[in-house]
mmCIF file of C-alpha atoms in Angstrom:
data_model
loop_
_atom_site.group_PDB
_atom_site.id
_atom_site.type_symbol
_atom_site.label_atom_id
_atom_site.label_comp_id
_atom_site.label_asym_id
_atom_site.label_seq_id
_atom_site.Cartn_x
_atom_site.Cartn_y
_atom_site.Cartn_z
ATOM 1 C CA MET N 1 -68.101 -26.361 7.729
ATOM 2 C CA LEU N 2 -68.094 -25.777 4.000
ATOM 3 C CA ASP N 3 -67.250 -28.761 1.813
ATOM 4 C CA GLU N 4 -63.907 -28.319 0.044
ATOM 5 C CA GLN N 5 -65.560 -28.522 -3.374
ATOM 6 C CA TYR N 6 -67.225 -25.165 -2.664
ATOM 7 C CA HIS N 7 -64.115 -23.342 -1.433
ATOM 8 C CA TYR N 8 -63.787 -21.649 -4.821
ATOM 9 C CA LEU N 9 -66.788 -19.521 -3.819
ATOM 10 C CA LEU N 10 -64.752 -18.003 -0.989
ATOM 11 C CA ASN N 11 -61.086 -18.308 -1.967
ATOM 12 C CA ASP N 12 -60.654 -14.864 -3.525
ATOM 13 C CA PHE N 13 -62.275 -13.093 -0.586
ATOM 14 C CA VAL N 14 -60.726 -15.081 2.274
ATOM 15 C CA ASN N 15 -57.232 -15.425 0.806
ATOM 16 C CA GLY N 16 -57.254 -11.748 -0.098
ATOM 17 C CA MET N 17 -57.780 -10.950 3.563
ATOM 18 C CA GLY N 18 -54.966 -13.325 4.531
ATOM 19 C CA TRP N 19 -57.346 -15.667 6.371
ATOM 20 C CA GLY N 20 -57.052 -18.683 4.070
ATOM 21 C CA SER N 21 -56.247 -21.054 6.930
ATOM 22 C CA MET N 22 -59.770 -20.480 8.280
ATOM 23 C CA LEU N 23 -61.050 -22.580 5.376
ATOM 24 C CA THR N 24 -59.176 -25.626 6.681
ATOM 25 C CA LEU N 25 -60.225 -25.738 10.325
ATOM 26 C CA PRO N 26 -60.882 -29.172 11.890
ATOM 27 C CA ASP N 27 -64.209 -30.763 10.960
ATOM 28 C CA LYS N 28 -65.045 -31.719 14.534
ATOM 29 C CA PHE N 29 -65.319 -30.139 17.971
ATOM 30 C CA TYR N 30 -65.692 -31.279 21.577
ATOM 31 C CA PRO N 31 -68.963 -29.933 23.050
ATOM 32 C CA MET N 32 -68.224 -30.576 26.732
ATOM 33 C CA VAL N 33 -64.672 -29.232 26.487
ATOM 34 C CA VAL N 34 -65.941 -26.102 24.757
ATOM 35 C CA ARG N 35 -68.577 -25.697 27.468
ATOM 36 C CA HIS N 36 -65.934 -25.974 30.216
ATOM 37 C CA PHE N 37 -63.738 -23.497 28.359
ATOM 38 C CA TYR N 38 -66.475 -20.853 28.328
ATOM 39 C CA CYS N 39 -67.668 -21.623 31.838
ATOM 40 C CA ASN N 40 -64.241 -20.898 33.360
ATOM 41 C CA LEU N 41 -63.310 -18.075 30.988
ATOM 42 C CA THR N 42 -61.835 -14.791 32.227
ATOM 43 C CA TRP N 43 -59.971 -12.055 30.388
ATOM 44 C CA THR N 44 -57.558 -9.204 31.014
ATOM 45 C CA ASN N 45 -55.885 -6.455 29.007
ATOM 46 C CA GLY N 46 -52.297 -7.444 28.345
ATOM 47 C CA ARG N 47 -49.319 -6.207 26.394
ATOM 48 C CA HIS N 48 -50.792 -7.189 23.024
ATOM 49 C CA GLY N 49 -54.398 -6.337 23.821
ATOM 50 C CA ILE N 50 -57.079 -8.596 25.240
ATOM 51 C CA GLU N 51 -55.940 -11.937 26.740
ATOM 52 C CA LEU N 52 -58.145 -14.921 27.525
ATOM 53 C CA HIS N 53 -57.618 -17.303 30.458
ATOM 54 C CA SER N 54 -59.479 -20.547 31.151
ATOM 55 C CA TYR N 55 -58.918 -23.578 33.375
ATOM 56 C CA PHE N 56 -60.384 -26.947 32.338
ATOM 57 C CA LEU N 57 -59.399 -30.620 32.226
ATOM 58 C CA GLY N 58 -56.502 -29.794 34.519
ATOM 59 C CA ASN N 59 -55.077 -27.307 32.024
ATOM 60 C CA CYS N 60 -54.569 -23.583 32.359
ATOM 61 C CA LEU N 61 -55.006 -22.075 28.901
ATOM 62 C CA LYS N 62 -53.870 -18.574 27.948
ATOM 63 C CA ILE N 63 -54.763 -17.100 24.546
ATOM 64 C CA THR N 64 -53.189 -13.873 23.311
ATOM 65 C CA ARG N 65 -53.259 -12.178 19.910
ATOM 66 C CA PRO N 66 -49.760 -13.393 18.893
ATOM 67 C CA LEU N 67 -50.456 -16.950 20.073
ATOM 68 C CA LEU N 68 -53.806 -17.148 18.311
ATOM 69 C CA ALA N 69 -52.296 -15.747 15.117
ATOM 70 C CA ARG N 70 -49.591 -18.429 15.191
ATOM 71 C CA TRP N 71 -52.027 -21.259 15.903
ATOM 72 C CA LEU N 72 -54.364 -20.144 13.106
ATOM 73 C CA GLY N 73 -51.581 -19.411 10.629
ATOM 74 C CA VAL N 74 -52.536 -15.760 10.041
ATOM 75 C CA ASP N 75 -50.598 -12.508 10.380
ATOM 76 C CA LEU N 76 -51.224 -9.847 12.984
ATOM 77 C CA CYS N 77 -52.595 -6.605 11.575
ATOM 78 C CA ALA N 78 -52.401 -3.065 12.918
ATOM 79 C CA ASN N 79 -56.051 -2.481 11.978
ATOM 80 C CA MET N 80 -57.868 -3.818 15.059
ATOM 81 C CA THR N 81 -61.272 -2.328 14.234
ATOM 82 C CA TYR N 82 -64.168 -4.008 16.017
ATOM 83 C CA PHE N 83 -67.572 -2.734 17.097
ATOM 84 C CA VAL N 84 -70.994 -4.157 17.921
ATOM 85 C CA ARG N 85 -73.708 -1.534 18.044
ATOM 86 C CA GLY N 86 -75.260 0.278 15.143
ATOM 87 C CA ARG N 87 -74.519 3.710 16.555
ATOM 88 C CA GLU N 88 -70.815 2.839 16.655
ATOM 89 C CA PHE N 89 -71.035 1.988 12.966
ATOM 90 C CA LEU N 90 -72.829 5.251 12.177
ATOM 91 C CA LYS N 91 -70.065 7.206 13.915
ATOM 92 C CA PHE N 92 -67.303 5.194 12.272
ATOM 93 C CA ALA N 93 -65.218 7.465 9.985
ATOM 94 C CA ALA N 94 -68.163 9.835 9.469
ATOM 95 C CA PRO N 95 -66.396 12.969 10.827
ATOM 96 C CA THR N 96 -63.646 12.684 8.197
ATOM 97 C CA ASN N 97 -65.670 11.188 5.354
ATOM 98 C CA PRO N 98 -69.430 11.881 5.342
ATOM 99 C CA LEU N 99 -69.889 9.609 2.304
ATOM 100 C CA PHE N 100 -68.137 6.646 3.923
ATOM 101 C CA HIS N 101 -71.326 4.779 4.821
ATOM 102 C CA THR N 102 -72.795 5.401 1.371
ATOM 103 C CA LYS N 103 -69.705 3.839 -0.188
ATOM 104 C CA ILE N 104 -70.005 0.812 2.094
ATOM 105 C CA ILE N 105 -73.646 0.201 1.165
ATOM 106 C CA ALA N 106 -72.936 0.669 -2.543
ATOM 107 C CA ALA N 107 -70.120 -1.893 -2.340
ATOM 108 C CA ILE N 108 -72.095 -4.710 -0.710
ATOM 109 C CA CYS N 109 -75.810 -4.093 -1.426
ATOM 110 C CA HIS N 110 -77.908 -3.987 -4.569
ATOM 111 C CA THR N 111 -81.282 -2.936 -3.153
ATOM 112 C CA ARG N 112 -80.561 -0.487 -0.325
ATOM 113 C CA ASP N 113 -78.931 2.897 0.168
ATOM 114 C CA THR N 114 -78.945 3.152 3.989
ATOM 115 C CA PRO N 115 -76.786 1.183 6.487
ATOM 116 C CA SER N 116 -79.614 0.298 8.890
ATOM 117 C CA GLY N 117 -81.863 -2.758 8.710
ATOM 118 C CA ILE N 118 -79.868 -4.605 6.043
ATOM 119 C CA LYS N 119 -81.051 -8.146 5.317
ATOM 120 C CA LYS N 120 -79.262 -11.015 3.601
ATOM 121 C CA GLY N 121 -81.496 -10.510 0.576
ATOM 122 C CA ASP N 122 -80.135 -6.973 0.141
ATOM 123 C CA LEU N 123 -76.576 -8.202 -0.407
ATOM 124 C CA HIS N 124 -74.947 -8.524 -3.801
ATOM 125 C CA PRO N 125 -75.296 -12.137 -5.039
ATOM 126 C CA ARG N 126 -71.564 -12.849 -4.796
ATOM 127 C CA LEU N 127 -71.628 -12.039 -1.056
ATOM 128 C CA LEU N 128 -74.409 -14.423 0.027
ATOM 129 C CA ILE N 129 -72.169 -17.403 0.747
ATOM 130 C CA LEU N 130 -69.416 -15.196 2.175
ATOM 131 C CA HIS N 131 -71.932 -13.784 4.655
ATOM 132 C CA LEU N 132 -72.989 -17.284 5.746
ATOM 133 C CA TRP N 133 -69.329 -18.241 6.140
ATOM 134 C CA ILE N 134 -68.739 -15.195 8.341
ATOM 135 C CA CYS N 135 -71.760 -16.147 10.482
ATOM 136 C CA SER N 136 -70.298 -19.657 10.898
ATOM 137 C CA ASN N 137 -66.614 -18.914 11.520
ATOM 138 C CA ILE N 138 -65.909 -15.262 12.371
ATOM 139 C CA LEU N 139 -69.040 -13.829 14.013
ATOM 140 C CA PRO N 140 -70.960 -16.983 15.049
ATOM 141 C CA LYS N 141 -74.707 -16.653 15.490
ATOM 142 C CA LYS N 142 -77.356 -18.671 17.246
ATOM 143 C CA GLY N 143 -79.895 -17.780 14.588
ATOM 144 C CA HIS N 144 -81.287 -14.817 12.634
ATOM 145 C CA MET N 145 -79.051 -15.521 9.646
ATOM 146 C CA ASP N 146 -81.128 -13.210 7.459
ATOM 147 C CA GLU N 147 -80.078 -10.186 9.501
ATOM 148 C CA VAL N 148 -76.777 -8.472 8.699
ATOM 149 C CA SER N 149 -75.317 -6.835 11.812
ATOM 150 C CA PRO N 150 -73.401 -3.515 11.652
ATOM 151 C CA PHE N 151 -70.015 -5.194 11.982
ATOM 152 C CA GLU N 152 -70.966 -7.839 9.421
ATOM 153 C CA VAL N 153 -71.726 -4.968 7.032
ATOM 154 C CA TYR N 154 -68.307 -3.436 7.652
ATOM 155 C CA LEU N 155 -66.531 -6.801 7.446
ATOM 156 C CA LEU N 156 -68.155 -7.574 4.091
ATOM 157 C CA PHE N 157 -67.011 -4.164 2.860
ATOM 158 C CA CYS N 158 -63.445 -4.956 3.948
ATOM 159 C CA PHE N 159 -63.549 -8.279 2.082
ATOM 160 C CA VAL N 160 -64.767 -6.550 -1.079
ATOM 161 C CA LYS N 161 -62.248 -3.703 -0.919
ATOM 162 C CA GLY N 162 -59.294 -5.747 0.364
ATOM 163 C CA ILE N 163 -59.009 -3.836 3.651
ATOM 164 C CA LYS N 164 -57.122 -6.095 6.047
ATOM 165 C CA LEU N 165 -58.328 -6.493 9.628
ATOM 166 C CA ASP N 166 -56.760 -8.183 12.647
ATOM 167 C CA LEU N 167 -58.476 -11.587 12.863
ATOM 168 C CA PRO N 168 -57.205 -12.504 16.383
ATOM 169 C CA THR N 169 -58.664 -9.290 17.810
ATOM 170 C CA ILE N 170 -62.065 -9.988 16.257
ATOM 171 C CA ILE N 171 -62.136 -13.588 17.495
ATOM 172 C CA LEU N 172 -60.958 -12.780 21.033
ATOM 173 C CA LYS N 173 -63.539 -10.006 21.427
ATOM 174 C CA GLU N 174 -66.269 -12.199 19.990
ATOM 175 C CA ILE N 175 -65.413 -14.934 22.511
ATOM 176 C CA VAL N 176 -65.681 -12.382 25.329
ATOM 177 C CA ARG N 177 -69.009 -11.216 23.909
ATOM 178 C CA ILE N 178 -70.290 -14.802 23.891
ATOM 179 C CA LYS N 179 -69.298 -15.187 27.551
ATOM 180 C CA GLU N 180 -70.940 -11.881 28.507
ATOM 181 C CA ALA N 181 -74.159 -12.915 26.760
ATOM 182 C CA ASP N 182 -74.629 -15.587 29.462
ATOM 183 C CA GLY N 183 -76.255 -18.194 27.258
ATOM 184 C CA SER N 184 -78.168 -15.973 24.853
ATOM 185 C CA LYS N 185 -75.501 -16.498 22.191
ATOM 186 C CA ALA N 186 -74.305 -19.841 20.829
ATOM 187 C CA LEU N 187 -71.009 -21.172 22.201
ATOM 188 C CA GLY N 188 -69.259 -20.575 18.921
ATOM 189 C CA PHE N 189 -65.772 -21.274 17.527
ATOM 190 C CA GLY N 190 -65.936 -25.024 18.211
ATOM 191 C CA ALA N 191 -63.684 -25.964 15.265
ATOM 192 C CA LEU N 192 -61.335 -23.071 15.965
ATOM 193 C CA LEU N 193 -61.012 -24.109 19.608
ATOM 194 C CA THR N 194 -60.200 -27.645 18.469
ATOM 195 C CA ARG N 195 -57.267 -26.124 16.559
ATOM 196 C CA VAL N 196 -56.240 -24.237 19.724
ATOM 197 C CA PHE N 197 -56.506 -27.383 21.884
ATOM 198 C CA GLU N 198 -54.390 -29.331 19.395
ATOM 199 C CA ASN N 199 -51.666 -26.682 19.415
ATOM 200 C CA THR N 200 -51.594 -26.522 23.220
ATOM 201 C CA HIS N 201 -51.431 -30.346 23.498
ATOM 202 C CA ILE N 202 -54.593 -30.662 25.561
ATOM 203 C CA LEU N 203 -55.510 -34.354 25.741
ATOM 204 C CA LEU N 204 -58.830 -34.987 24.023
ATOM 205 C CA GLU N 205 -58.703 -38.741 23.339
ATOM 206 C CA GLU N 206 -61.270 -39.587 26.006
ATOM 207 C CA GLU N 207 -63.610 -36.705 25.153
ATOM 208 C CA LEU N 208 -66.648 -37.104 22.927
ATOM 209 C CA ASP N 209 -66.419 -35.222 19.660
ATOM 210 C CA LYS N 210 -69.095 -34.044 17.265
ATOM 211 C CA ALA N 211 -69.031 -33.180 13.570
ATOM 212 C CA CYS N 212 -69.154 -29.475 12.825
ATOM 213 C CA GLY N 213 -72.399 -28.246 11.365
ATOM 214 C CA GLY N 214 -73.807 -24.781 10.938
ATOM 215 C CA PRO N 215 -75.660 -22.668 8.384
ATOM 216 C CA LEU N 216 -73.050 -23.196 5.659
ATOM 217 C CA ASN N 217 -72.938 -26.800 4.502
ATOM 218 C CA HIS N 218 -73.691 -29.056 1.535
ATOM 219 C CA PHE N 219 -77.438 -28.875 2.246
ATOM 220 C CA THR N 220 -77.310 -25.070 2.140
ATOM 221 C CA ILE N 221 -75.544 -25.045 -1.217
ATOM 222 C CA THR N 222 -77.581 -27.771 -2.950
ATOM 223 C CA GLN N 223 -81.034 -28.317 -1.445
ATOM 224 C CA ARG N 224 -81.625 -24.632 -0.783
ATOM 225 C CA LYS N 225 -80.363 -23.857 -4.291
ATOM 226 C CA VAL N 226 -78.008 -21.084 -3.218
ATOM 227 C CA LEU N 227 -76.003 -21.261 -6.453
ATOM 228 C CA GLU N 228 -79.173 -21.025 -8.529
ATOM 229 C CA ARG N 229 -80.272 -17.981 -6.557
ATOM 230 C CA ILE N 230 -76.896 -16.344 -7.089
ATOM 231 C CA ASN N 231 -77.001 -16.942 -10.833
ATOM 232 C CA THR N 232 -80.610 -15.769 -11.087
ATOM 233 C CA ARG N 233 -79.912 -12.546 -9.254
ATOM 234 C CA ALA N 234 -76.625 -11.981 -11.078
ATOM 235 C CA ALA N 235 -78.484 -12.314 -14.382
ATOM 236 C CA GLN N 236 -80.446 -9.206 -13.441
ATOM 237 C CA VAL N 237 -77.249 -7.129 -13.464
ATOM 238 C CA ASP N 238 -76.710 -5.313 -16.758
ATOM 239 C CA VAL N 239 -73.044 -5.761 -17.692
ATOM 240 C CA ASN N 240 -71.598 -3.578 -20.430
ATOM 241 C CA PRO N 241 -68.596 -5.311 -22.069
ATOM 242 C CA ASP N 242 -67.372 -1.945 -23.400
ATOM 243 C CA ASP N 243 -66.669 -0.870 -19.814
ATOM 244 C CA VAL N 244 -64.616 -4.008 -19.265
ATOM 245 C CA ASN N 245 -62.779 -3.512 -22.566
ATOM 246 C CA GLU N 246 -61.554 -0.116 -21.394
ATOM 247 C CA VAL N 247 -59.798 -1.848 -18.497
ATOM 248 C CA VAL N 248 -58.259 -4.374 -20.880
ATOM 249 C CA ASP N 249 -57.012 -1.634 -23.221
ATOM 250 C CA GLU N 250 -55.425 0.277 -20.326
ATOM 251 C CA LEU N 251 -53.768 -2.914 -19.134
ATOM 252 C CA MET N 252 -52.318 -3.625 -22.584
ATOM 253 C CA ASP N 253 -51.011 -0.055 -22.893
ATOM 254 C CA ASP N 254 -49.301 -0.309 -19.503
ATOM 255 C CA VAL N 255 -47.568 -3.628 -20.093
ATOM 256 C CA GLY N 256 -46.594 -2.997 -23.699
ATOM 257 C CA GLY N 257 -47.681 -6.437 -24.792
ATOM 258 C CA ASN N 258 -45.537 -8.263 -22.174
ATOM 259 C CA VAL N 259 -48.546 -9.844 -20.506
ATOM 260 C CA ASN N 260 -51.006 -12.287 -22.030
ATOM 261 C CA ALA N 261 -54.038 -10.103 -21.520
ATOM 262 C CA PRO N 262 -57.589 -11.464 -21.649
ATOM 263 C CA ARG N 263 -59.535 -11.457 -24.881
ATOM 264 C CA ARG N 264 -61.821 -8.526 -25.536
ATOM 265 C CA ALA N 265 -65.546 -8.964 -25.128
ATOM 266 C CA SER N 266 -67.250 -8.763 -28.468
ATOM 267 C CA SER N 267 -70.865 -9.407 -27.567
ATOM 268 C CA SER N 268 -73.291 -6.749 -26.440
ATOM 269 C CA SER N 269 -74.503 -9.053 -23.671
ATOM 270 C CA MET N 270 -72.731 -11.462 -21.345
ATOM 271 C CA THR N 271 -74.029 -14.248 -19.128
ATOM 272 C CA PRO N 272 -73.092 -14.064 -15.428
ATOM 273 C CA GLN N 273 -70.651 -16.981 -15.795
ATOM 274 C CA MET N 274 -69.011 -15.359 -18.837
ATOM 275 C CA PHE N 275 -68.522 -12.185 -16.864
ATOM 276 C CA VAL N 276 -67.012 -14.071 -13.912
ATOM 277 C CA ASP N 277 -64.580 -15.912 -16.210
ATOM 278 C CA TYR N 278 -63.711 -12.682 -17.992
ATOM 279 C CA HIS N 279 -63.061 -10.916 -14.693
ATOM 280 C CA ARG N 280 -60.740 -13.715 -13.594
ATOM 281 C CA GLU N 281 -58.703 -13.361 -16.784
ATOM 282 C CA ILE N 282 -58.383 -9.630 -16.184
ATOM 283 C CA MET N 283 -57.206 -10.219 -12.609
ATOM 284 C CA LYS N 284 -54.570 -12.662 -13.863
ATOM 285 C CA GLY N 285 -53.294 -9.968 -16.208
ATOM 286 C CA ILE N 286 -53.206 -7.397 -13.419
ATOM 287 C CA GLN N 287 -51.297 -9.797 -11.154
ATOM 288 C CA ALA N 288 -48.798 -10.419 -13.947
ATOM 289 C CA LEU N 289 -48.418 -6.663 -14.330
ATOM 290 C CA GLN N 290 -47.727 -6.307 -10.608
ATOM 291 C CA THR N 291 -45.109 -9.067 -10.778
ATOM 292 C CA LEU N 292 -43.459 -7.323 -13.724
ATOM 293 C CA GLY N 293 -43.455 -4.010 -11.867
ATOM 294 C CA ASN N 294 -41.885 -5.615 -8.780
ATOM 295 C CA ALA N 295 -39.153 -7.121 -10.935
ATOM 296 C CA HIS N 296 -38.384 -3.732 -12.488
ATOM 297 C CA THR N 297 -38.289 -2.130 -9.033
ATOM 298 C CA THR N 298 -35.804 -4.746 -7.847
ATOM 299 C CA GLN N 299 -33.598 -4.112 -10.889
ATOM 300 C CA LEU N 300 -33.647 -0.346 -10.287
ATOM 301 C CA ARG N 301 -32.701 -0.794 -6.643
ATOM 302 C CA GLY N 302 -29.808 -3.024 -7.690
ATOM 303 C CA ILE N 303 -28.558 -0.356 -10.094
ATOM 304 C CA ALA N 304 -28.894 2.358 -7.448
ATOM 305 C CA THR N 305 -26.752 0.425 -4.966
ATOM 306 C CA THR N 306 -23.924 -0.330 -7.403
#
């Protein structure tokens, strides 16, 4: 689990996807209960897609997409994309958009131009911690954290571009994949299953619990100097403030001075932190513009109905 003081590194990505509640999962899990859950796990195709069934501790547990969405506090999404193998990724959207994979790589990588064999070190600096969080909570791994799987590549792209995916579908299919692996994959989703057990009133008082660990923790952030690595690699990116100023000017023209827009960049060079702060100010202005536009739309609809 990631300490709350570092949530700011993920908030924009995770909340933008509508998965903010995944940052506040329980900080403990029950190893033996999780083991029994997987041992007795079966699944069927139901009305809403895949359904999980397990019997343990005298309880018969059924997990469907709508139930899991309610327990996790996320919305269902019509986009239920999920795949595992690289060849599925290579076929994905290629018939209609031959440049689709090139766009994906350009959005998430800074050293590669092909979708195969991507490593963690190829990712843009701002995606390093997001990738570790995905490997801990969405697509749990037993190891090989440096490797970026085909679906991890696509999921990172969706985070960057704001393409919403159906979280319950991903989790349910990952749980099935863990079961089918027959021990070669870690029994993941311990904290998530604790949330499920709590919502289904399964008695856990007499069960031994264990603190959640994983590849994304305080040690990862501090002792392994992840933040320093991000800043060092971000410093290698040449940022032209004139390009950012064009966005600011367009924003000011659109809002007619009704929004407190960010200050223009006046220096010919910007530090990574300055650029991050500047980008945040721009996003605040854009959000204010969207709010203003929604208000005008509401007023126009009111006039049209009178």
